Short mmCIF file of C-alpha atoms and ligand atoms in Angstrom, two decimals:
data_model
loop_
_atom_site.label_atom_id
_atom_site.label_comp_id
_atom_site.label_asym_id
_atom_site.label_seq_id
_atom_site.Cartn_x
_atom_site.Cartn_y
_atom_site.Cartn_z
CA UNK A 188 -0.15 0.20 -0.05
CA UNK A 189 1.03 3.49 -0.59
CA UNK A 190 2.28 4.46 2.99
CA UNK A 191 1.47 7.95 4.41
CA UNK A 192 5.16 9.40 3.17
CA UNK A 193 3.86 8.20 -0.39
CA UNK A 194 0.53 9.97 0.21
CA UNK A 195 2.13 13.20 1.83
CA UNK A 196 4.30 13.38 -1.44
CA UNK A 197 1.33 13.19 -3.75
CA UNK A 198 -1.27 15.56 -1.77
CA UNK A 199 0.47 17.34 1.15
CA UNK A 200 3.35 18.62 -0.89
CA UNK A 201 0.80 20.49 -3.16
CA UNK A 202 -2.23 21.02 -0.73
CA UNK A 203 -1.71 24.81 -0.81
CA UNK A 204 -1.45 24.79 -4.63
CA UNK A 205 -4.25 22.71 -5.00
CA UNK A 206 -6.66 24.49 -2.91
CA UNK A 207 -5.63 27.99 -4.27
CA UNK A 208 -6.11 26.76 -7.86
CA UNK A 209 -9.18 24.45 -7.43
CA UNK A 210 -10.99 25.96 -4.14
CA UNK A 211 -10.46 25.03 -0.59
CA UNK A 212 -12.78 22.10 -0.92
CA UNK A 213 -12.07 20.90 -4.07
CA UNK A 214 -12.20 17.16 -5.77
CA UNK A 215 -9.27 15.73 -6.88
CA UNK A 216 -10.93 12.96 -8.80
CA UNK A 217 -12.21 12.23 -12.50
CA UNK A 218 -15.18 14.53 -12.96
CA UNK A 219 -18.42 13.46 -14.25
CA UNK A 220 -19.30 14.97 -17.59
CA UNK A 221 -21.00 12.11 -19.58
CA UNK A 222 -19.61 13.52 -22.60
CA UNK A 223 -20.97 17.05 -22.40
CA UNK A 224 -17.81 19.18 -22.20
CA UNK A 225 -19.91 22.56 -22.44
CA UNK A 226 -20.45 22.41 -18.70
CA UNK A 227 -17.40 23.66 -16.18
CA UNK A 228 -15.47 21.59 -14.15
CA UNK A 229 -17.35 22.36 -10.90
CA UNK A 230 -20.80 21.47 -12.54
CA UNK A 231 -19.15 18.05 -13.49
CA UNK A 232 -17.93 17.39 -9.89
CA UNK A 233 -21.21 18.30 -8.73
CA UNK A 234 -22.91 15.81 -11.27
CA UNK A 235 -20.09 13.32 -9.66
CA UNK A 236 -21.39 13.77 -6.37
CA UNK A 237 -25.44 13.65 -7.32
CA UNK A 238 -24.24 10.44 -8.96
CA UNK A 239 -22.59 8.92 -6.00
CA UNK A 240 -25.34 9.57 -3.60
CA UNK A 241 -28.04 8.49 -5.80
CA UNK A 242 -26.22 5.32 -6.32
CA UNK A 243 -25.63 4.69 -2.75
CA UNK A 244 -29.21 5.35 -1.56
CA UNK A 245 -28.30 8.39 0.58
CA UNK A 246 -31.14 9.88 2.40
CA UNK A 247 -31.55 12.45 4.94
CA UNK A 248 -29.44 11.15 8.15
CA UNK A 249 -27.79 8.42 6.34
CA UNK A 250 -24.40 7.50 7.97
CA UNK A 251 -21.78 7.28 5.20
CA UNK A 252 -18.13 6.62 5.43
CA UNK A 253 -15.64 8.30 2.74
CA UNK A 254 -12.71 6.14 2.24
CA UNK A 255 -9.85 8.49 0.88
CA UNK A 256 -11.97 11.76 1.61
CA UNK A 257 -9.29 14.27 -0.26
CA UNK A 258 -10.01 17.79 0.65
CA UNK A 259 -13.66 16.91 1.46
CA UNK A 260 -15.54 17.40 -1.81
CA UNK A 261 -18.17 14.65 -1.73
CA UNK A 262 -18.25 15.42 2.36
CA UNK A 263 -19.48 18.74 1.52
CA UNK A 264 -22.16 17.46 -0.86
CA UNK A 265 -23.14 14.77 1.88
CA UNK A 266 -23.62 18.06 4.49
CA UNK A 267 -25.83 19.58 1.64
CA UNK A 268 -28.22 16.63 1.32
CA UNK A 269 -28.46 16.23 4.86
CA UNK A 270 -26.11 12.90 5.37
CA UNK A 271 -23.79 12.59 8.10
CA UNK A 272 -20.44 11.81 6.43
CA UNK A 273 -17.22 10.59 8.39
CA UNK A 274 -14.04 11.09 6.14
CA UNK A 275 -10.53 9.47 6.56
CA UNK A 276 -7.09 10.38 4.66
CA UNK A 277 -3.51 9.40 4.70
CA UNK A 278 -2.75 12.87 3.70
CA UNK A 279 -1.75 14.89 6.98
CA UNK A 280 -2.39 18.43 4.90
CA UNK A 281 -5.72 16.95 3.47
CA UNK A 282 -6.93 16.09 6.91
CA UNK A 283 -5.98 19.37 8.50
CA UNK A 284 -7.59 21.26 5.95
CA UNK A 285 -11.08 19.23 6.04
CA UNK A 286 -10.85 19.46 9.92
CA UNK A 287 -10.50 23.12 9.10
CA UNK A 288 -13.82 23.31 7.10
CA UNK A 289 -15.71 21.62 9.67
CA UNK A 290 -15.56 17.99 8.43
CA UNK A 291 -15.62 14.87 10.67
CA UNK A 292 -12.29 13.61 9.36
CA UNK A 293 -9.13 11.37 10.66
CA UNK A 294 -5.87 10.73 9.47
CA UNK A 295 -5.78 7.04 9.20
CA UNK A 296 -5.56 3.70 6.93
CA UNK A 297 -9.40 3.15 5.88
CA UNK A 298 -8.50 -0.59 5.81
CA UNK A 299 -8.25 -1.06 9.62
CA UNK A 300 -11.53 0.29 10.26
CA UNK A 301 -13.55 -1.82 12.27
CA UNK A 302 -17.60 -1.69 13.47
CA UNK A 303 -15.62 -0.59 16.70
CA UNK A 304 -13.89 2.35 15.15
CA UNK A 305 -16.66 4.40 14.18
CA UNK A 306 -19.69 2.01 14.32
CA UNK A 307 -21.43 0.55 11.44
CA UNK A 308 -22.55 3.05 8.16
CA UNK A 309 -25.63 2.78 5.53
CA UNK A 310 -23.35 3.35 2.72
CA UNK A 311 -19.61 3.69 1.63
CA UNK A 312 -17.35 5.64 -1.07
CA UNK A 313 -14.11 5.08 -1.81
CA UNK A 314 -13.17 7.59 -4.81
CA UNK A 315 -9.46 7.25 -6.10
CA UNK A 316 -8.15 5.54 -2.65
CA UNK A 317 -8.09 2.17 -4.38
CA UNK A 318 -5.55 3.14 -6.61
CA UNK A 319 -3.23 3.33 -3.81
CA UNK A 320 -3.80 -0.09 -1.79
CA UNK A 321 -1.51 -2.11 -3.87
CA UNK A 322 2.34 -1.30 -4.20
CA UNK A 323 4.58 -2.41 -7.07
CA UNK A 324 6.32 -4.76 -4.61
CA UNK A 325 2.57 -6.17 -3.55
CA UNK A 326 1.97 -6.94 -6.93
CA UNK A 327 5.37 -8.91 -7.79
CA UNK A 328 5.39 -11.16 -4.32
CA UNK A 329 1.50 -11.77 -5.91
CA UNK A 330 -0.45 -10.03 -3.22
CA UNK A 331 -2.68 -8.05 -5.24
CA UNK A 332 -5.68 -10.26 -5.42
CA UNK A 333 -5.43 -10.79 -1.37
CA UNK A 334 -5.27 -7.08 -0.70
CA UNK A 335 -8.49 -6.36 -2.84
CA UNK A 336 -10.57 -9.25 -1.38
CA UNK A 337 -9.24 -7.96 2.30
CA UNK A 338 -10.41 -4.65 1.50
CA UNK A 339 -14.18 -5.90 0.40
CA UNK A 340 -14.12 -7.94 3.46
CA UNK A 341 -13.50 -4.76 5.45
CA UNK A 342 -15.98 -2.56 3.85
CA UNK A 343 -18.69 -5.43 3.93
CA UNK A 344 -17.94 -5.71 7.62
CA UNK A 345 -19.02 -2.03 8.05
CA UNK A 346 -22.32 -2.08 6.46
CA UNK A 347 -25.77 -4.02 6.61
CA UNK A 348 -26.47 -6.63 4.15
CA UNK A 349 -27.94 -5.03 1.01
CA UNK A 350 -25.69 -1.61 1.98
CA UNK A 351 -24.21 0.00 -1.06
CA UNK A 352 -20.52 0.75 -1.84
CA UNK A 353 -19.22 2.99 -4.58
CA UNK A 354 -15.69 2.54 -5.86
CA UNK A 355 -13.97 5.07 -8.47
CA UNK A 356 -10.56 3.99 -9.37
CA UNK A 357 -7.89 4.21 -12.40
CA UNK A 358 -7.26 0.62 -13.50
CA UNK A 359 -4.49 -0.47 -16.19
CA UNK A 360 -6.43 -0.26 -19.89
CA UNK A 361 -6.17 -2.82 -22.39
CA UNK A 362 -2.92 -1.33 -23.76
CA UNK A 363 -0.93 -1.03 -20.36
CA UNK A 364 2.74 -2.17 -21.36
CA UNK A 365 4.49 -4.83 -19.46
CA UNK A 366 5.59 -3.70 -16.41
CA UNK A 367 9.44 -4.57 -17.14
CA UNK A 368 9.15 -2.27 -19.79
CA UNK A 369 8.49 1.20 -17.93
CA UNK A 370 11.60 2.87 -17.94
CA UNK A 371 11.95 6.65 -17.14
CA UNK A 372 15.06 6.80 -19.33
CA UNK A 373 12.69 5.73 -22.33
CA UNK A 374 12.42 8.63 -25.26
CA UNK A 375 9.91 11.11 -23.79
CA UNK A 376 6.26 10.52 -24.68
CA UNK A 377 6.60 7.06 -25.26
CA UNK A 378 4.27 4.70 -23.12
CA UNK A 379 7.33 3.27 -21.42
CA UNK A 380 8.49 6.97 -20.01
CA UNK A 381 5.06 8.15 -19.27
CA UNK A 382 4.21 4.68 -16.93
CA UNK A 383 7.61 5.91 -15.53
CA UNK A 384 6.35 9.36 -14.66
CA UNK A 385 3.13 8.18 -12.96
CA UNK A 386 4.99 6.12 -10.97
CA UNK A 387 6.98 8.72 -9.79
CA UNK A 388 3.84 11.16 -9.45
CA UNK A 389 1.88 8.29 -7.12
CA UNK A 390 4.64 6.54 -5.52
CA UNK A 391 3.65 3.29 -3.85
CA UNK A 392 0.59 2.83 -6.43
CA UNK A 393 0.15 -0.20 -8.25
CA UNK A 394 -3.45 -0.51 -10.22
CA UNK A 395 -5.61 -3.18 -10.99
CA UNK A 396 -5.63 -4.54 -13.99
CA UNK A 397 -9.23 -3.52 -15.58
CA UNK A 398 -12.29 -3.57 -13.72
CA UNK A 399 -12.79 -7.22 -13.65
CA UNK A 400 -9.95 -7.91 -11.34
CA UNK A 401 -11.92 -5.66 -8.64
CA UNK A 402 -15.48 -7.37 -9.26
CA UNK A 403 -13.58 -10.67 -9.27
CA UNK A 404 -12.51 -9.66 -5.64
CA UNK A 405 -15.18 -8.13 -4.56
CA UNK A 406 -17.44 -11.32 -5.30
CA UNK A 407 -17.27 -13.07 -2.02
CA UNK A 408 -19.11 -9.88 -0.14
CA UNK A 409 -20.25 -7.74 -3.01
CA UNK A 410 -23.05 -8.45 -6.11
CA UNK A 411 -22.27 -5.40 -8.88
CA UNK A 412 -25.23 -3.05 -9.53
CA UNK A 413 -23.65 -0.91 -12.30
CA UNK A 414 -20.26 0.18 -13.79
CA UNK A 415 -19.41 2.78 -16.30
CA UNK A 416 -16.31 4.37 -17.68
CA UNK A 417 -14.81 7.58 -17.01
CA UNK A 418 -11.62 7.21 -18.93
CA UNK A 419 -12.75 10.08 -21.41
CA UNK A 420 -14.43 12.27 -18.78
CA UNK A 421 -11.09 11.89 -16.91
CA UNK A 422 -9.32 13.55 -20.10
CA UNK A 423 -11.51 16.57 -19.89
CA UNK A 424 -10.83 16.63 -15.77
CA UNK A 425 -7.20 16.67 -16.63
CA UNK A 426 -7.28 19.45 -19.18
CA UNK A 427 -9.17 21.73 -16.91
CA UNK A 428 -6.76 20.77 -13.96
CA UNK A 429 -3.97 22.02 -16.36
CA UNK A 430 -5.98 25.30 -17.24
CA UNK A 431 -6.69 25.66 -13.42
CA UNK A 432 -3.08 25.66 -12.46
CA UNK A 433 -1.89 28.38 -15.34
CA UNK A 434 -4.82 30.88 -15.14
CA UNK A 435 -3.71 34.00 -13.70
CA UNK A 436 -4.47 34.71 -9.98
CA UNK A 437 -2.27 37.23 -7.77
CA UNK A 438 -2.53 34.82 -4.97
CA UNK A 439 -1.71 31.98 -6.88
CA UNK A 440 1.50 33.46 -8.75
CA UNK A 441 2.88 34.98 -5.56
CA UNK A 442 2.60 31.19 -4.08
CA UNK A 443 4.48 29.94 -7.36
CA UNK A 444 6.78 32.86 -6.55
CA UNK A 445 7.78 31.70 -3.30
CA UNK A 446 8.02 27.94 -4.29
CA UNK A 447 10.71 29.34 -7.08
CA UNK A 448 13.81 27.79 -5.06
CA UNK A 449 11.71 24.12 -4.88
CA UNK A 450 10.78 24.62 -8.27
CA UNK A 451 14.65 25.46 -9.61
CA UNK A 452 15.98 22.54 -7.45
CA UNK A 453 13.35 19.64 -7.26
CA UNK A 454 13.09 18.05 -10.48
CA UNK A 455 9.94 16.00 -9.68
CA UNK A 456 8.29 19.18 -8.31
CA UNK A 457 9.16 21.09 -11.12
CA UNK A 458 7.85 18.26 -13.65
CA UNK A 459 4.63 17.98 -11.80
CA UNK A 460 3.86 21.81 -11.93
CA UNK A 461 5.64 22.78 -15.23
CA UNK A 462 3.50 23.12 -18.20
CA UNK A 463 5.67 22.49 -20.49
CA UNK A 464 6.41 18.80 -19.44
CA UNK A 465 4.20 15.60 -20.30
CA UNK A 466 0.85 15.28 -18.65
CA UNK A 467 1.23 11.78 -18.53
CA UNK A 468 -1.76 10.70 -16.91
CA UNK A 469 -3.83 12.45 -19.59
CA UNK A 470 -1.75 10.90 -21.76
CA UNK A 471 -1.95 7.43 -20.85
CA UNK A 472 -5.61 7.50 -20.53
CA UNK A 473 -5.79 8.73 -23.96
CA UNK A 474 -3.90 6.03 -25.24
CA UNK A 475 -5.62 3.18 -23.42
CA UNK A 476 -2.63 2.30 -21.14
CA UNK A 477 -4.99 3.41 -18.13
CA UNK A 478 -8.52 3.29 -18.11
CA UNK A 479 -10.92 4.49 -14.96
CA UNK A 480 -14.40 2.79 -13.73
CA UNK A 481 -17.01 4.12 -11.55
CA UNK A 482 -18.47 0.54 -9.76
CA UNK A 483 -21.34 0.49 -7.24
CA UNK A 484 -21.68 -2.71 -5.16
CA UNK A 485 -24.30 -3.70 -2.59
CA UNK A 486 -23.39 -6.34 -0.20
CA UNK A 487 -24.80 -9.79 -0.32
CA UNK A 488 -26.06 -11.84 2.67
C1 SAM B 1 -7.40 10.79 -5.82
S1 SAM B 1 -7.22 11.44 -4.14
C2 SAM B 1 -9.05 11.20 -4.13
C3 SAM B 1 -9.66 12.37 -2.87
C4 SAM B 1 -11.42 12.13 -2.94
N1 SAM B 1 -12.01 10.88 -2.73
C5 SAM B 1 -11.72 13.26 -4.40
O1 SAM B 1 -12.38 12.48 -4.98
O2 SAM B 1 -11.26 13.99 -4.00
C6 SAM B 1 -7.00 9.62 -3.25
C7 SAM B 1 -7.38 9.61 -1.58
O3 SAM B 1 -7.47 8.45 -0.96
C8 SAM B 1 -6.59 8.40 0.40
N2 SAM B 1 -5.98 7.27 0.51
C9 SAM B 1 -5.25 6.31 -0.40
N3 SAM B 1 -5.22 5.15 0.30
C10 SAM B 1 -5.75 5.34 1.88
C11 SAM B 1 -5.73 4.49 2.77
N4 SAM B 1 -5.56 3.31 2.80
N5 SAM B 1 -6.45 5.08 4.20
C12 SAM B 1 -7.10 6.26 3.43
N6 SAM B 1 -6.87 6.81 2.51
C13 SAM B 1 -6.32 6.79 1.81
C14 SAM B 1 -5.61 9.88 -0.29
O4 SAM B 1 -5.27 10.16 0.99
C15 SAM B 1 -6.59 11.03 -1.06
O5 SAM B 1 -6.99 11.28 -0.07
#
């Protein structure tokens, strides 16, 4: 699993920048445009929240656990529709920011939660966290299925029979290359180089092989209710994120200026923020090296 150090690298380091660019309580996962790219990123994120809430049958007073809550985008939606959201994240920066915004959020590994931790829930959402459950080393050691199976067992233990679970995650797509070919020294813009950049940006994360691997491991505890691909919507989300990073704002550019020494001397940091570098994530989606799914399950008896 990506540990706290990995997730602090991915999220906490860019905490202030994300909040200035995307808003104090923003989403850091694919939005739901449903192919209509005339709507704004914020409208598409709201559409995603509504879709999750409807898919999970959330009503006023429903108790919902958000596993990997980020900066609290879905928790905010839950608050607006009268749900009672509890969030957990492994990023210290996100947990601090969520608490500052009045959310019930804890810095902990969601896979260690038992009914003794917070009681049971009516529904669970896991948007983006699934991507961090398995490391490359875990995969090499043949533990990937076991890790996913354990996750579903944990989630099932927190829900009543019929209770729903929503998983949104990137997966390796039909054009994923063999792991041995991933190479940071490969020519720029090749799949081998793009995958190596993704590994740098999301250390400690090895993705599931298609939605099939997820559903197979959910099967002892959950039945699928629906699935749809968010790959094309995620390409648009990535484009909008890049634009928001660049759009001028005094506060933002002042912050960029203060980070100039880090930008000059830390090549990984520079790569993540530079508008001239490859947008590895987007290109991997475009080439179907990566895919993306929204999966709804209900707990079986
Ligand atoms: C891609 S972000 C998505 C955040 C949020 N759900 C959203 O849509 O904006 C993934 C989130 O999962 C969290 N995460 C990853 N593994 C986790 C774990 N084992 N336990 C708790 N949180 C985890 C990260 O800290 C981060 O908040």
